[in-house]
PDB file of C-alpha atoms in Angstrom:
ATOM      1  CA  MET A 296       3.555   9.798 -24.253  1.00 41.00           C
ATOM      2  CA  LYS A 297       5.493  12.367 -22.039  1.00 51.00           C
ATOM      3  CA  LYS A 298       6.244  10.644 -18.566  1.00 55.00           C
ATOM      4  CA  GLU A 299       4.444  13.312 -16.360  1.00 56.00           C
ATOM      5  CA  ASP A 300       1.580  12.193 -18.844  1.00 70.00           C
ATOM      6  CA  GLU A 301       1.648   8.402 -17.502  1.00 84.00           C
ATOM      7  CA  LYS A 302      -1.005   6.617 -15.708  1.00 90.00           C
ATOM      8  CA  TYR A 303      -0.515   4.550 -12.581  1.00 91.00           C
ATOM      9  CA  VAL A 304      -2.926   2.411 -10.584  1.00 94.00           C
ATOM     10  CA  GLN A 305      -2.374   1.425  -6.995  1.00 95.00           C
ATOM     11  CA  PHE A 306      -3.052  -2.324  -5.932  1.00 96.00           C
ATOM     12  CA  PRO A 307      -2.537  -4.515  -3.180  1.00 96.00           C
ATOM     13  CA  LEU A 308       1.139  -6.474  -3.182  1.00 97.00           C
ATOM     14  CA  PHE A 309      -0.833 -10.088  -2.926  1.00 96.00           C
ATOM     15  CA  LEU A 310      -2.403  -9.706  -6.316  1.00 96.00           C
ATOM     16  CA  ILE A 311       1.208 -10.387  -7.857  1.00 96.00           C
ATOM     17  CA  ARG A 312       1.460 -13.859  -5.847  1.00 94.00           C
ATOM     18  CA  GLU A 313       0.071 -16.049  -9.014  1.00 91.00           C
ATOM     19  CA  MET A 314       2.120 -13.629 -11.621  1.00 95.00           C
ATOM     20  CA  PHE A 315       4.625 -16.631 -12.475  1.00 94.00           C
ATOM     21  CA  ILE A 316       1.104 -18.996 -13.153  1.00 93.00           C
ATOM     22  CA  ASP A 317      -1.258 -17.002 -14.832  1.00 93.00           C
ATOM     23  CA  LYS A 318       0.456 -13.518 -15.759  1.00 94.00           C
ATOM     24  CA  LYS A 319      -2.893 -12.256 -17.594  1.00 93.00           C
ATOM     25  CA  GLU A 320      -5.262 -13.115 -14.851  1.00 94.00           C
ATOM     26  CA  ALA A 321      -2.715 -11.521 -12.181  1.00 95.00           C
ATOM     27  CA  ILE A 322      -2.567  -8.437 -14.255  1.00 95.00           C
ATOM     28  CA  GLU A 323      -6.373  -8.311 -14.748  1.00 95.00           C
ATOM     29  CA  LYS A 324      -7.111  -8.279 -11.050  1.00 96.00           C
ATOM     30  CA  ILE A 325      -4.466  -5.671 -10.721  1.00 96.00           C
ATOM     31  CA  PHE A 326      -6.135  -3.590 -13.221  1.00 95.00           C
ATOM     32  CA  ASN A 327      -9.843  -4.393 -11.707  1.00 96.00           C
ATOM     33  CA  TYR A 328      -8.882  -3.132  -8.374  1.00 97.00           C
ATOM     34  CA  GLY A 329      -6.320  -0.273  -9.694  1.00 96.00           C
ATOM     35  CA  ILE A 330      -9.237   1.111 -11.518  1.00 96.00           C
ATOM     36  CA  TYR A 331     -11.304   0.798  -8.754  1.00 96.00           C
ATOM     37  CA  ASN A 332      -9.246   2.567  -6.363  1.00 95.00           C
ATOM     38  CA  TYR A 333      -8.542   5.389  -8.762  1.00 94.00           C
ATOM     39  CA  SER A 334     -12.160   6.245  -9.446  1.00 95.00           C
ATOM     40  CA  THR A 335     -12.652   6.842  -5.738  1.00 93.00           C
ATOM     41  CA  LYS A 336     -10.390  10.037  -5.924  1.00 90.00           C
ATOM     42  CA  TYR A 337     -12.367  11.550  -8.388  1.00 91.00           C
ATOM     43  CA  HIS A 338     -14.834  14.448  -7.015  1.00 93.00           C
ATOM     44  CA  TYR A 339     -18.024  14.546  -8.090  1.00 94.00           C
ATOM     45  CA  GLN A 340     -21.478  16.763  -8.155  1.00 94.00           C
ATOM     46  CA  LYS A 341     -24.751  15.735  -8.009  1.00 93.00           C
ATOM     47  CA  ARG A 342     -25.822  17.151 -11.327  1.00 92.00           C
ATOM     48  CA  GLU A 343     -23.038  15.435 -12.867  1.00 94.00           C
ATOM     49  CA  VAL A 344     -23.796  12.024 -11.555  1.00 95.00           C
ATOM     50  CA  ALA A 345     -27.247  12.581 -12.749  1.00 92.00           C
ATOM     51  CA  LYS A 346     -26.382  13.331 -16.417  1.00 90.00           C
ATOM     52  CA  GLN A 347     -23.794  10.292 -16.867  1.00 93.00           C
ATOM     53  CA  LEU A 348     -26.724   8.407 -15.573  1.00 92.00           C
ATOM     54  CA  ILE A 349     -29.253   9.364 -17.572  1.00 87.00           C
ATOM     55  CA  TYR A 350     -26.893   9.173 -20.657  1.00 87.00           C
ATOM     56  CA  ASP A 351     -25.907   5.488 -19.785  1.00 89.00           C
ATOM     57  CA  ASN A 352     -29.470   4.629 -19.187  1.00 87.00           C
ATOM     58  CA  TYR A 353     -30.763   5.092 -22.827  1.00 82.00           C
ATOM     59  CA  ARG A 354     -27.407   3.724 -24.091  1.00 84.00           C
ATOM     60  CA  GLY A 355     -27.943   0.472 -22.160  1.00 88.00           C
ATOM     61  CA  ASN A 356     -24.509   0.512 -19.963  1.00 90.00           C
ATOM     62  CA  LEU A 357     -25.603   0.330 -16.524  1.00 92.00           C
ATOM     63  CA  SER A 358     -24.861  -2.322 -14.525  1.00 93.00           C
ATOM     64  CA  THR A 359     -27.531  -5.074 -13.616  1.00 94.00           C
ATOM     65  CA  ILE A 360     -28.494  -3.114 -10.180  1.00 94.00           C
ATOM     66  CA  LEU A 361     -28.976   0.153 -11.721  1.00 94.00           C
ATOM     67  CA  GLU A 362     -31.232  -1.135 -14.125  1.00 91.00           C
ATOM     68  CA  PHE A 363     -33.003  -2.763 -11.583  1.00 92.00           C
ATOM     69  CA  GLN A 364     -32.979   0.424  -9.711  1.00 92.00           C
ATOM     70  CA  ILE A 365     -34.004   3.156 -12.308  1.00 88.00           C
ATOM     71  CA  LYS A 366     -36.994   0.679 -13.390  1.00 88.00           C
ATOM     72  CA  ALA A 367     -38.377   0.231  -9.907  1.00 88.00           C
ATOM     73  CA  LEU A 368     -38.843   4.321 -10.132  1.00 84.00           C
ATOM     74  CA  GLU A 369     -41.699   3.962 -12.300  1.00 72.00           C
ATOM     75  CA  SER A 370     -41.140   7.550 -13.040  1.00 72.00           C
ATOM     76  CA  ASP A 371     -42.914   9.506 -15.864  1.00 66.00           C
ATOM     77  CA  ILE A 372     -39.838  11.200 -16.959  1.00 66.00           C
ATOM     78  CA  ILE A 373     -37.007   9.157 -16.332  1.00 74.00           C
ATOM     79  CA  GLY A 374     -36.173   7.105 -19.648  1.00 65.00           C
ATOM     80  CA  ILE A 375     -39.338   8.335 -21.184  1.00 60.00           C
ATOM     81  CA  ASP A 376     -38.242  10.375 -24.386  1.00 61.00           C
ATOM     82  CA  GLU A 377     -35.046   9.249 -25.583  1.00 59.00           C
ATOM     83  CA  CYS A 378     -36.021  11.991 -28.661  1.00 60.00           C
ATOM     84  CA  ALA A 379     -36.469  14.714 -26.092  1.00 57.00           C
ATOM     85  CA  VAL A 380     -32.423  13.942 -24.697  1.00 58.00           C
ATOM     86  CA  PHE A 381     -30.570  13.066 -27.881  1.00 61.00           C
ATOM     87  CA  ASP A 382     -31.465  15.793 -30.726  1.00 58.00           C
ATOM     88  CA  ASN A 383     -31.399  15.035 -34.488  1.00 54.00           C
ATOM     89  CA  LYS A 384     -27.899  16.345 -34.456  1.00 58.00           C
ATOM     90  CA  GLY A 385     -26.967  13.674 -31.565  1.00 58.00           C
ATOM     91  CA  GLU A 386     -26.456  16.479 -29.056  1.00 62.00           C
ATOM     92  CA  TYR A 387     -26.756  15.605 -25.798  1.00 61.00           C
ATOM     93  CA  ASP A 388     -29.274  17.529 -23.200  1.00 64.00           C
ATOM     94  CA  PRO A 389     -30.808  16.002 -20.678  1.00 69.00           C
ATOM     95  CA  SER A 390     -32.031  19.115 -18.848  1.00 73.00           C
ATOM     96  CA  PHE A 391     -35.689  17.742 -18.712  1.00 74.00           C
ATOM     97  CA  GLU A 392     -34.994  14.814 -16.898  1.00 80.00           C
ATOM     98  CA  LEU A 393     -32.190  16.315 -14.397  1.00 85.00           C
ATOM     99  CA  PHE A 394     -34.461  17.833 -12.116  1.00 83.00           C
ATOM    100  CA  GLU A 395     -36.111  14.897 -11.384  1.00 84.00           C
ATOM    101  CA  LEU A 396     -33.699  12.643 -10.850  1.00 88.00           C
ATOM    102  CA  GLU A 397     -31.667  15.112  -8.463  1.00 90.00           C
ATOM    103  CA  ARG A 398     -34.705  15.186  -6.599  1.00 89.00           C
ATOM    104  CA  ILE A 399     -34.893  11.393  -6.054  1.00 91.00           C
ATOM    105  CA  PHE A 400     -31.258  11.159  -5.526  1.00 92.00           C
ATOM    106  CA  SER A 401     -32.540  13.255  -2.377  1.00 92.00           C
ATOM    107  CA  VAL A 402     -34.827  10.974  -1.182  1.00 92.00           C
ATOM    108  CA  ASN A 403     -33.014   7.506  -2.018  1.00 93.00           C
ATOM    109  CA  ASP A 404     -29.745   7.050  -0.918  1.00 95.00           C
ATOM    110  CA  GLU A 405     -29.114   3.824  -2.544  1.00 95.00           C
ATOM    111  CA  LEU A 406     -29.616   4.740  -6.023  1.00 95.00           C
ATOM    112  CA  TYR A 407     -27.214   7.392  -5.536  1.00 96.00           C
ATOM    113  CA  LYS A 408     -24.433   5.830  -3.887  1.00 96.00           C
ATOM    114  CA  ASN A 409     -24.637   3.402  -6.984  1.00 96.00           C
ATOM    115  CA  ALA A 410     -24.805   6.078  -9.180  1.00 96.00           C
ATOM    116  CA  VAL A 411     -21.797   8.177  -7.815  1.00 97.00           C
ATOM    117  CA  GLU A 412     -19.818   4.955  -7.969  1.00 96.00           C
ATOM    118  CA  HIS A 413     -20.928   4.400 -11.646  1.00 96.00           C
ATOM    119  CA  TYR A 414     -19.820   7.944 -12.554  1.00 96.00           C
ATOM    120  CA  GLN A 415     -16.810   7.817 -10.592  1.00 97.00           C
ATOM    121  CA  MET A 416     -15.825   4.450 -12.255  1.00 96.00           C
ATOM    122  CA  HIS A 417     -16.879   5.970 -15.897  1.00 95.00           C
ATOM    123  CA  MET A 418     -14.336   8.887 -15.464  1.00 95.00           C
ATOM    124  CA  ALA A 419     -11.640   6.819 -14.033  1.00 95.00           C
ATOM    125  CA  PHE A 420     -11.990   4.306 -17.338  1.00 94.00           C
ATOM    126  CA  LYS A 421     -11.710   7.815 -19.286  1.00 93.00           C
ATOM    127  CA  SER A 422      -9.000   9.427 -17.787  1.00 92.00           C
ATOM    128  CA  LEU A 423      -7.097   5.876 -18.234  1.00 91.00           C
ATOM    129  CA  GLY A 424      -7.535   5.350 -21.429  1.00 90.00           C
ATOM    130  CA  ILE A 425      -9.092   1.915 -20.810  1.00 89.00           C
ATOM    131  CA  THR A 426     -12.669   0.485 -22.107  1.00 89.00           C
ATOM    132  CA  GLY A 427     -14.349  -2.461 -19.910  1.00 89.00           C
ATOM    133  CA  ASN A 428     -17.218  -3.814 -18.207  1.00 92.00           C
ATOM    134  CA  ILE A 429     -17.513  -1.360 -15.088  1.00 94.00           C
ATOM    135  CA  GLU A 430     -20.108  -3.777 -13.280  1.00 94.00           C
ATOM    136  CA  GLN A 431     -17.631  -6.840 -13.584  1.00 95.00           C
ATOM    137  CA  THR A 432     -14.686  -4.575 -12.637  1.00 95.00           C
ATOM    138  CA  ILE A 433     -16.072  -3.122  -9.607  1.00 95.00           C
ATOM    139  CA  LYS A 434     -17.534  -6.637  -8.511  1.00 96.00           C
ATOM    140  CA  SER A 435     -14.091  -7.902  -8.915  1.00 96.00           C
ATOM    141  CA  ALA A 436     -12.289  -5.117  -7.029  1.00 96.00           C
ATOM    142  CA  LYS A 437     -14.509  -5.496  -4.034  1.00 95.00           C
ATOM    143  CA  GLU A 438     -14.078  -9.404  -3.887  1.00 96.00           C
ATOM    144  CA  ILE A 439     -10.542  -8.365  -3.942  1.00 96.00           C
ATOM    145  CA  GLU A 440     -11.024  -5.760  -1.187  1.00 95.00           C
ATOM    146  CA  ARG A 441     -12.629  -8.020   0.955  1.00 95.00           C
ATOM    147  CA  GLN A 442      -9.453 -10.306   0.878  1.00 93.00           C
ATOM    148  CA  LEU A 443      -7.114  -7.499   1.903  1.00 92.00           C
ATOM    149  CA  PRO A 444      -5.001  -8.267   4.595  1.00 88.00           C
ATOM    150  CA  GLU A 445      -4.043  -5.305   7.335  1.00 88.00           C
ATOM    151  CA  HIS A 446      -1.216  -3.306   6.505  1.00 91.00           C
ATOM    152  CA  GLU A 447      -0.811  -4.721   2.952  1.00 95.00           C
ATOM    153  CA  PRO A 448       1.672  -2.622   1.081  1.00 95.00           C
ATOM    154  CA  MET A 449       0.283  -1.178  -1.494  1.00 95.00           C
ATOM    155  CA  PRO A 450       2.464  -0.495  -4.683  1.00 95.00           C
ATOM    156  CA  MET A 451       1.600   1.255  -8.119  1.00 93.00           C
ATOM    157  CA  ILE A 452       2.311   0.563 -11.529  1.00 93.00           C
ATOM    158  CA  SER A 453       2.376   2.028 -14.474  1.00 92.00           C
ATOM    159  CA  LYS A 454      -0.737   1.625 -17.114  1.00 92.00           C
ATOM    160  CA  THR A 455       1.936   0.992 -19.727  1.00 92.00           C
ATOM    161  CA  HIS A 456       4.082  -1.848 -17.697  1.00 92.00           C
ATOM    162  CA  LEU A 457       0.577  -3.553 -17.104  1.00 93.00           C
ATOM    163  CA  PHE A 458      -0.618  -3.601 -20.720  1.00 92.00           C
ATOM    164  CA  ASN A 459       3.149  -4.615 -21.943  1.00 92.00           C
ATOM    165  CA  PHE A 460       2.970  -7.903 -19.677  1.00 92.00           C
ATOM    166  CA  ARG A 461      -0.406  -8.327 -20.133  1.00 91.00           C
ATOM    167  CA  ASP A 462      -0.716  -8.435 -23.836  1.00 92.00           C
ATOM    168  CA  ASN A 463       3.146  -9.677 -24.676  1.00 93.00           C
ATOM    169  CA  VAL A 464       4.583 -13.001 -24.171  1.00 93.00           C
ATOM    170  CA  LYS A 465       7.536 -12.746 -21.068  1.00 94.00           C
ATOM    171  CA  SER A 466      10.078 -14.946 -20.629  1.00 95.00           C
ATOM    172  CA  GLU A 467      10.826 -16.417 -16.883  1.00 95.00           C
ATOM    173  CA  ILE A 468      13.192 -14.053 -16.073  1.00 96.00           C
ATOM    174  CA  GLU A 469      11.267 -10.934 -17.506  1.00 96.00           C
ATOM    175  CA  ILE A 470       8.712 -11.864 -15.305  1.00 96.00           C
ATOM    176  CA  ALA A 471      10.865 -12.269 -12.115  1.00 97.00           C
ATOM    177  CA  GLN A 472      11.851  -8.620 -12.978  1.00 97.00           C
ATOM    178  CA  PHE A 473       8.670  -7.177 -13.115  1.00 97.00           C
ATOM    179  CA  VAL A 474       7.748  -8.398 -10.037  1.00 97.00           C
ATOM    180  CA  ALA A 475      10.782  -6.966  -8.554  1.00 97.00           C
ATOM    181  CA  TYR A 476      10.157  -3.932  -9.927  1.00 97.00           C
ATOM    182  CA  ILE A 477       7.042  -3.748  -8.183  1.00 97.00           C
ATOM    183  CA  ALA A 478       8.756  -5.233  -5.183  1.00 97.00           C
ATOM    184  CA  LEU A 479      11.040  -2.372  -4.849  1.00 97.00           C
ATOM    185  CA  ARG A 480       8.118   0.219  -5.827  1.00 95.00           C
ATOM    186  CA  SER A 481       6.168  -1.248  -2.215  1.00 95.00           C
ATOM    187  CA  ILE A 482       9.502  -0.948  -0.423  1.00 96.00           C
ATOM    188  CA  ILE A 483      10.355   2.647  -1.253  1.00 95.00           C
ATOM    189  CA  GLY A 484       6.818   3.990  -0.926  1.00 90.00           C
ATOM    190  CA  GLY A 485       5.389   7.078  -2.702  1.00 83.00           C
ATOM    191  CA  LYS A 486       7.159   9.662  -0.279  1.00 87.00           C
ATOM    192  CA  ARG A 487      10.545   8.667   0.197  1.00 92.00           C
ATOM    193  CA  GLN A 488      13.636   8.861  -2.102  1.00 95.00           C
ATOM    194  CA  TYR A 489      14.979   5.825  -1.294  1.00 95.00           C
ATOM    195  CA  ALA A 490      14.872   2.969   1.138  1.00 95.00           C
ATOM    196  CA  LYS A 491      17.410   0.592   2.635  1.00 95.00           C
ATOM    197  CA  THR A 492      16.148  -3.375   2.354  1.00 96.00           C
ATOM    198  CA  ASN A 493      17.903  -6.567   2.068  1.00 96.00           C
ATOM    199  CA  LYS A 494      17.747  -9.161  -0.536  1.00 96.00           C
ATOM    200  CA  LEU A 495      15.719 -11.565   1.240  1.00 96.00           C
ATOM    201  CA  HIS A 496      13.141  -8.667   2.007  1.00 96.00           C
ATOM    202  CA  ILE A 497      12.878  -7.850  -1.788  1.00 97.00           C
ATOM    203  CA  VAL A 498      12.642 -11.803  -2.672  1.00 97.00           C
ATOM    204  CA  SER A 499       9.309 -12.254   0.135  1.00 97.00           C
ATOM    205  CA  ARG A 500       7.829  -9.139  -2.169  1.00 97.00           C
ATOM    206  CA  MET A 501       8.583 -10.554  -5.624  1.00 97.00           C
ATOM    207  CA  PHE A 502       6.254 -13.360  -4.614  1.00 97.00           C
ATOM    208  CA  GLY A 503       3.557 -11.046  -3.395  1.00 96.00           C
ATOM    209  CA  TYR A 504       4.619 -11.204   0.496  1.00 96.00           C
ATOM    210  CA  ALA A 505       5.279  -8.175   2.754  1.00 94.00           C
ATOM    211  CA  SER A 506       8.300  -9.648   4.445  1.00 93.00           C
ATOM    212  CA  HIS A 507      10.002 -13.028   4.938  1.00 92.00           C
ATOM    213  CA  LYS A 508       8.085 -13.930   8.230  1.00 92.00           C
ATOM    214  CA  HIS A 509       4.775 -13.569   6.350  1.00 92.00           C
ATOM    215  CA  LEU A 510       5.659 -16.268   3.918  1.00 93.00           C
ATOM    216  CA  PRO A 511       3.289 -19.267   4.469  1.00 92.00           C
ATOM    217  CA  LYS A 512       4.807 -22.612   5.691  1.00 89.00           C
ATOM    218  CA  LYS A 513       3.145 -24.125   2.808  1.00 91.00           C
ATOM    219  CA  LEU A 514       3.508 -22.885  -1.059  1.00 92.00           C
ATOM    220  CA  THR A 515       2.503 -24.746  -4.380  1.00 92.00           C
ATOM    221  CA  PRO A 516       5.640 -26.916  -5.703  1.00 93.00           C
ATOM    222  CA  ALA A 517       6.123 -24.276  -8.187  1.00 92.00           C
ATOM    223  CA  ILE A 518       6.053 -21.417  -6.395  1.00 94.00           C
ATOM    224  CA  LYS A 519       8.285 -23.047  -3.940  1.00 94.00           C
ATOM    225  CA  GLU A 520      10.547 -24.352  -6.196  1.00 95.00           C
ATOM    226  CA  LEU A 521      10.939 -20.396  -7.775  1.00 96.00           C
ATOM    227  CA  LEU A 522      11.457 -18.815  -4.536  1.00 95.00           C
ATOM    228  CA  LYS A 523      14.161 -20.989  -3.709  1.00 95.00           C
ATOM    229  CA  LYS A 524      15.613 -19.888  -7.136  1.00 96.00           C
ATOM    230  CA  TYR A 525      15.558 -16.339  -6.581  1.00 96.00           C
ATOM    231  CA  SER A 526      16.515 -16.601  -2.941  1.00 95.00           C
ATOM    232  CA  HIS A 527      19.623 -17.639  -4.411  1.00 96.00           C
ATOM    233  CA  ARG A 528      22.339 -14.610  -4.364  1.00 95.00           C
ATOM    234  CA  TYR A 529      23.626 -15.768  -8.468  1.00 96.00           C
ATOM    235  CA  HIS A 530      19.483 -15.235  -9.830  1.00 97.00           C
ATOM    236  CA  ILE A 531      18.198 -12.258  -7.343  1.00 97.00           C
ATOM    237  CA  ASP A 532      21.769 -10.732  -8.221  1.00 96.00           C
ATOM    238  CA  LYS A 533      20.772 -11.071 -12.023  1.00 97.00           C
ATOM    239  CA  VAL A 534      17.398  -9.731 -11.463  1.00 97.00           C
ATOM    240  CA  LEU A 535      18.459  -6.598  -9.650  1.00 97.00           C
ATOM    241  CA  GLN A 536      21.376  -6.075 -12.744  1.00 96.00           C
ATOM    242  CA  HIS A 537      18.603  -6.069 -15.340  1.00 96.00           C
ATOM    243  CA  LEU A 538      16.599  -3.246 -13.068  1.00 97.00           C
ATOM    244  CA  GLU A 539      19.530  -1.217 -13.318  1.00 96.00           C
ATOM    245  CA  LEU A 540      19.933  -1.320 -16.793  1.00 96.00           C
ATOM    246  CA  ASN A 541      16.667  -1.065 -18.022  1.00 95.00           C
ATOM    247  CA  TRP A 542      14.372  -0.323 -15.656  1.00 95.00           C
ATOM    248  CA  ASN A 543      15.704   2.992 -14.081  1.00 94.00           C
ATOM    249  CA  VAL A 544      16.417   1.297 -10.717  1.00 96.00           C
ATOM    250  CA  LEU A 545      19.444   1.995  -8.590  1.00 97.00           C
ATOM    251  CA  THR A 546      21.118   0.154  -5.746  1.00 96.00           C
ATOM    252  CA  TYR A 547      24.065   0.795  -3.382  1.00 95.00           C
ATOM    253  CA  SER A 548      25.940  -1.417  -1.180  1.00 91.00           C
ATOM    254  CA  ASN A 549      29.425  -0.942  -0.110  1.00 85.00           C
ATOM    255  CA  ASN A 550      30.428  -2.740   3.468  1.00 83.00           C
ATOM    256  CA  ILE A 551      26.806  -2.474   4.687  1.00 84.00           C
ATOM    257  CA  ARG A 552      24.501  -5.274   5.787  1.00 86.00           C
ATOM    258  CA  GLY A 553      21.513  -4.652   3.270  1.00 91.00           C
ATOM    259  CA  MET A 554      21.290  -2.007   0.257  1.00 94.00           C
ATOM    260  CA  TYR A 555      19.634   0.918  -0.498  1.00 96.00           C
ATOM    261  CA  VAL A 556      17.555   1.495  -3.546  1.00 97.00           C
ATOM    262  CA  ALA A 557      15.837   3.971  -5.334  1.00 96.00           C
ATOM    263  CA  MET A 558      14.195   4.863  -8.563  1.00 95.00           C
ATOM    264  CA  GLU A 559      16.089   7.078 -10.728  1.00 94.00           C
ATOM    265  CA  ASN A 560      13.445  10.031 -11.198  1.00 90.00           C
ATOM    266  CA  LYS A 561      13.714  10.574  -7.521  1.00 92.00           C
ATOM    267  CA  ILE A 562      17.556  10.923  -6.835  1.00 95.00           C
ATOM    268  CA  SER A 563      20.519  10.359  -8.376  1.00 96.00           C
ATOM    269  CA  ILE A 564      23.247   7.693  -7.861  1.00 95.00           C
ATOM    270  CA  ASP A 565      25.561  10.410  -6.623  1.00 96.00           C
ATOM    271  CA  ALA A 566      22.926  11.224  -4.046  1.00 96.00           C
ATOM    272  CA  LEU A 567      22.245   7.895  -3.001  1.00 95.00           C
ATOM    273  CA  ALA A 568      25.886   6.974  -2.334  1.00 94.00           C
ATOM    274  CA  LEU A 569      26.462  10.147  -0.420  1.00 94.00           C
ATOM    275  CA  ALA A 570      23.032   8.993   1.716  1.00 92.00           C
ATOM    276  CA  ALA A 571      24.229   5.439   2.047  1.00 92.00           C
ATOM    277  CA  GLU A 572      27.862   6.420   3.388  1.00 92.00           C
ATOM    278  CA  THR A 573      26.548   9.681   5.302  1.00 91.00           C
ATOM    279  CA  LYS A 574      24.393   7.143   7.110  1.00 87.00           C
ATOM    280  CA  LYS A 575      27.133   4.621   7.442  1.00 84.00           C
ATOM    281  CA  GLN A 576      29.214   7.216   8.746  1.00 84.00           C
ATOM    282  CA  LYS A 577      26.499   7.777  11.706  1.00 84.00           C
ATOM    283  CA  ASN A 578      25.933   4.380  12.568  1.00 80.00           C
ATOM    284  CA  ARG A 579      30.260   3.786  12.701  1.00 81.00           C
ATOM    285  CA  ILE A 580      30.121   7.051  14.964  1.00 87.00           C
ATOM    286  CA  ASN A 581      27.376   6.200  17.392  1.00 84.00           C
ATOM    287  CA  GLU A 582      29.064   2.601  17.495  1.00 82.00           C
ATOM    288  CA  LEU A 583      32.332   4.380  18.712  1.00 85.00           C
ATOM    289  CA  LYS A 584      30.375   6.562  21.097  1.00 89.00           C
ATOM    290  CA  ASN A 585      28.624   3.520  22.531  1.00 88.00           C
ATOM    291  CA  ALA A 586      31.967   1.541  23.053  1.00 87.00           C
ATOM    292  CA  LYS A 587      33.596   4.139  24.925  1.00 89.00           C
ATOM    293  CA  ALA A 588      30.363   4.719  27.391  1.00 87.00           C
ATOM    294  CA  LYS A 589      30.470   1.222  27.786  1.00 90.00           C
ATOM    295  CA  ALA A 590      34.376   1.046  28.451  1.00 91.00           C
ATOM    296  CA  LYS A 591      33.975   4.155  30.636  1.00 88.00           C
ATOM    297  CA  GLU A 592      31.240   2.280  32.552  1.00 87.00           C
ATOM    298  CA  LYS A 593      33.414  -0.709  33.053  1.00 88.00           C
ATOM    299  CA  ALA A 594      36.457   1.277  34.333  1.00 87.00           C
ATOM    300  CA  LEU A 595      34.498   3.022  36.304  1.00 84.00           C
ATOM    301  CA  GLN A 596      33.163   0.001  38.008  1.00 84.00           C
ATOM    302  CA  GLN A 597      36.877  -1.613  38.353  1.00 83.00           C
ATOM    303  CA  LEU A 598      38.050   1.854  39.976  1.00 83.00           C
ATOM    304  CA  ASN A 599      34.883   1.503  42.273  1.00 82.00           C
ATOM    305  CA  LYS A 600      35.637  -2.488  43.182  1.00 74.00           C
ATOM    306  CA  GLY A 601      39.457  -1.113  43.807  1.00 68.00           C
ATOM    307  CA  GLN A 602      38.360   1.558  46.426  1.00 70.00           C
ATOM    308  CA  GLN A 603      36.023  -0.714  48.279  1.00 69.00           C
ATOM    309  CA  LEU A 604      38.845  -3.486  48.484  1.00 64.00           C
ATOM    310  CA  ASN A 605      41.184  -0.773  49.817  1.00 68.00           C
ATOM    311  CA  LYS A 606      38.715   0.151  52.639  1.00 65.00           C
ATOM    312  CA  VAL A 607      38.265  -3.374  53.871  1.00 62.00           C
ATOM    313  CA  THR A 608      41.991  -4.081  54.039  1.00 64.00           C
ATOM    314  CA  ALA A 609      42.904  -0.487  55.319  1.00 58.00           C
TER     315      ALA A 609
END
């Protein structure tokens, strides 16, 4: 697969909090929210929504609520004649039902809203090349949405990475690399080429928290122990080194507080170093200017005091 063909899903950072405890469950939740979020970006037309609803009604692929709403219509047209919709070659032509369903949509907002959601989810599953239960995915995603903290970081991760980590046994250090990669992506964001951060910030995000100040006072013993471990310089340095060698991550630090991080597909290591050193030079120049300004102010104050003293003694 070409890199430009890779599919990404976006999800709230807090979903990785349980990655070390139950990797599969955590990734399922990421997928559920990611697919639902991905689906909301799909544009739709009323006729296409109606076509999908009619098709899945005959195929028995509707959610419980849509089945109930269709049955409640008691229509003499919708869902009456499967043979008229699918010919003997299996071709799908629901034109005789479309007009009726579009008319119903115009007076039944709730049905139309659920039908649009169903259509968008169908398109998302199709685009991502994923199969699953639309109803259960929506239910899980909306529950996650209700728990969404204000200003929660929303990182993105590729479908390939998610499947790889869900379907294969991974060691602790491999999981640590995975969540650190997600942490860095959440720090850099989607629009910037690079970001300045520090190891404490990275570790906090590895465990699903926006920053160190968001870490709760009480953690489960297992998570507390892992957090302590990866807060140690040796272990976080090892994780970051793995990311640089195997995950297309760039880091740069040279006599500066913190470090600069980036992804190889957005900037080269030379450009990252130049940006970091340029910023460092600007900071040094500003510090020098500030020091001179303070020295000038201090000197003027001393001169002023001296002049005042001379006037008194004159």
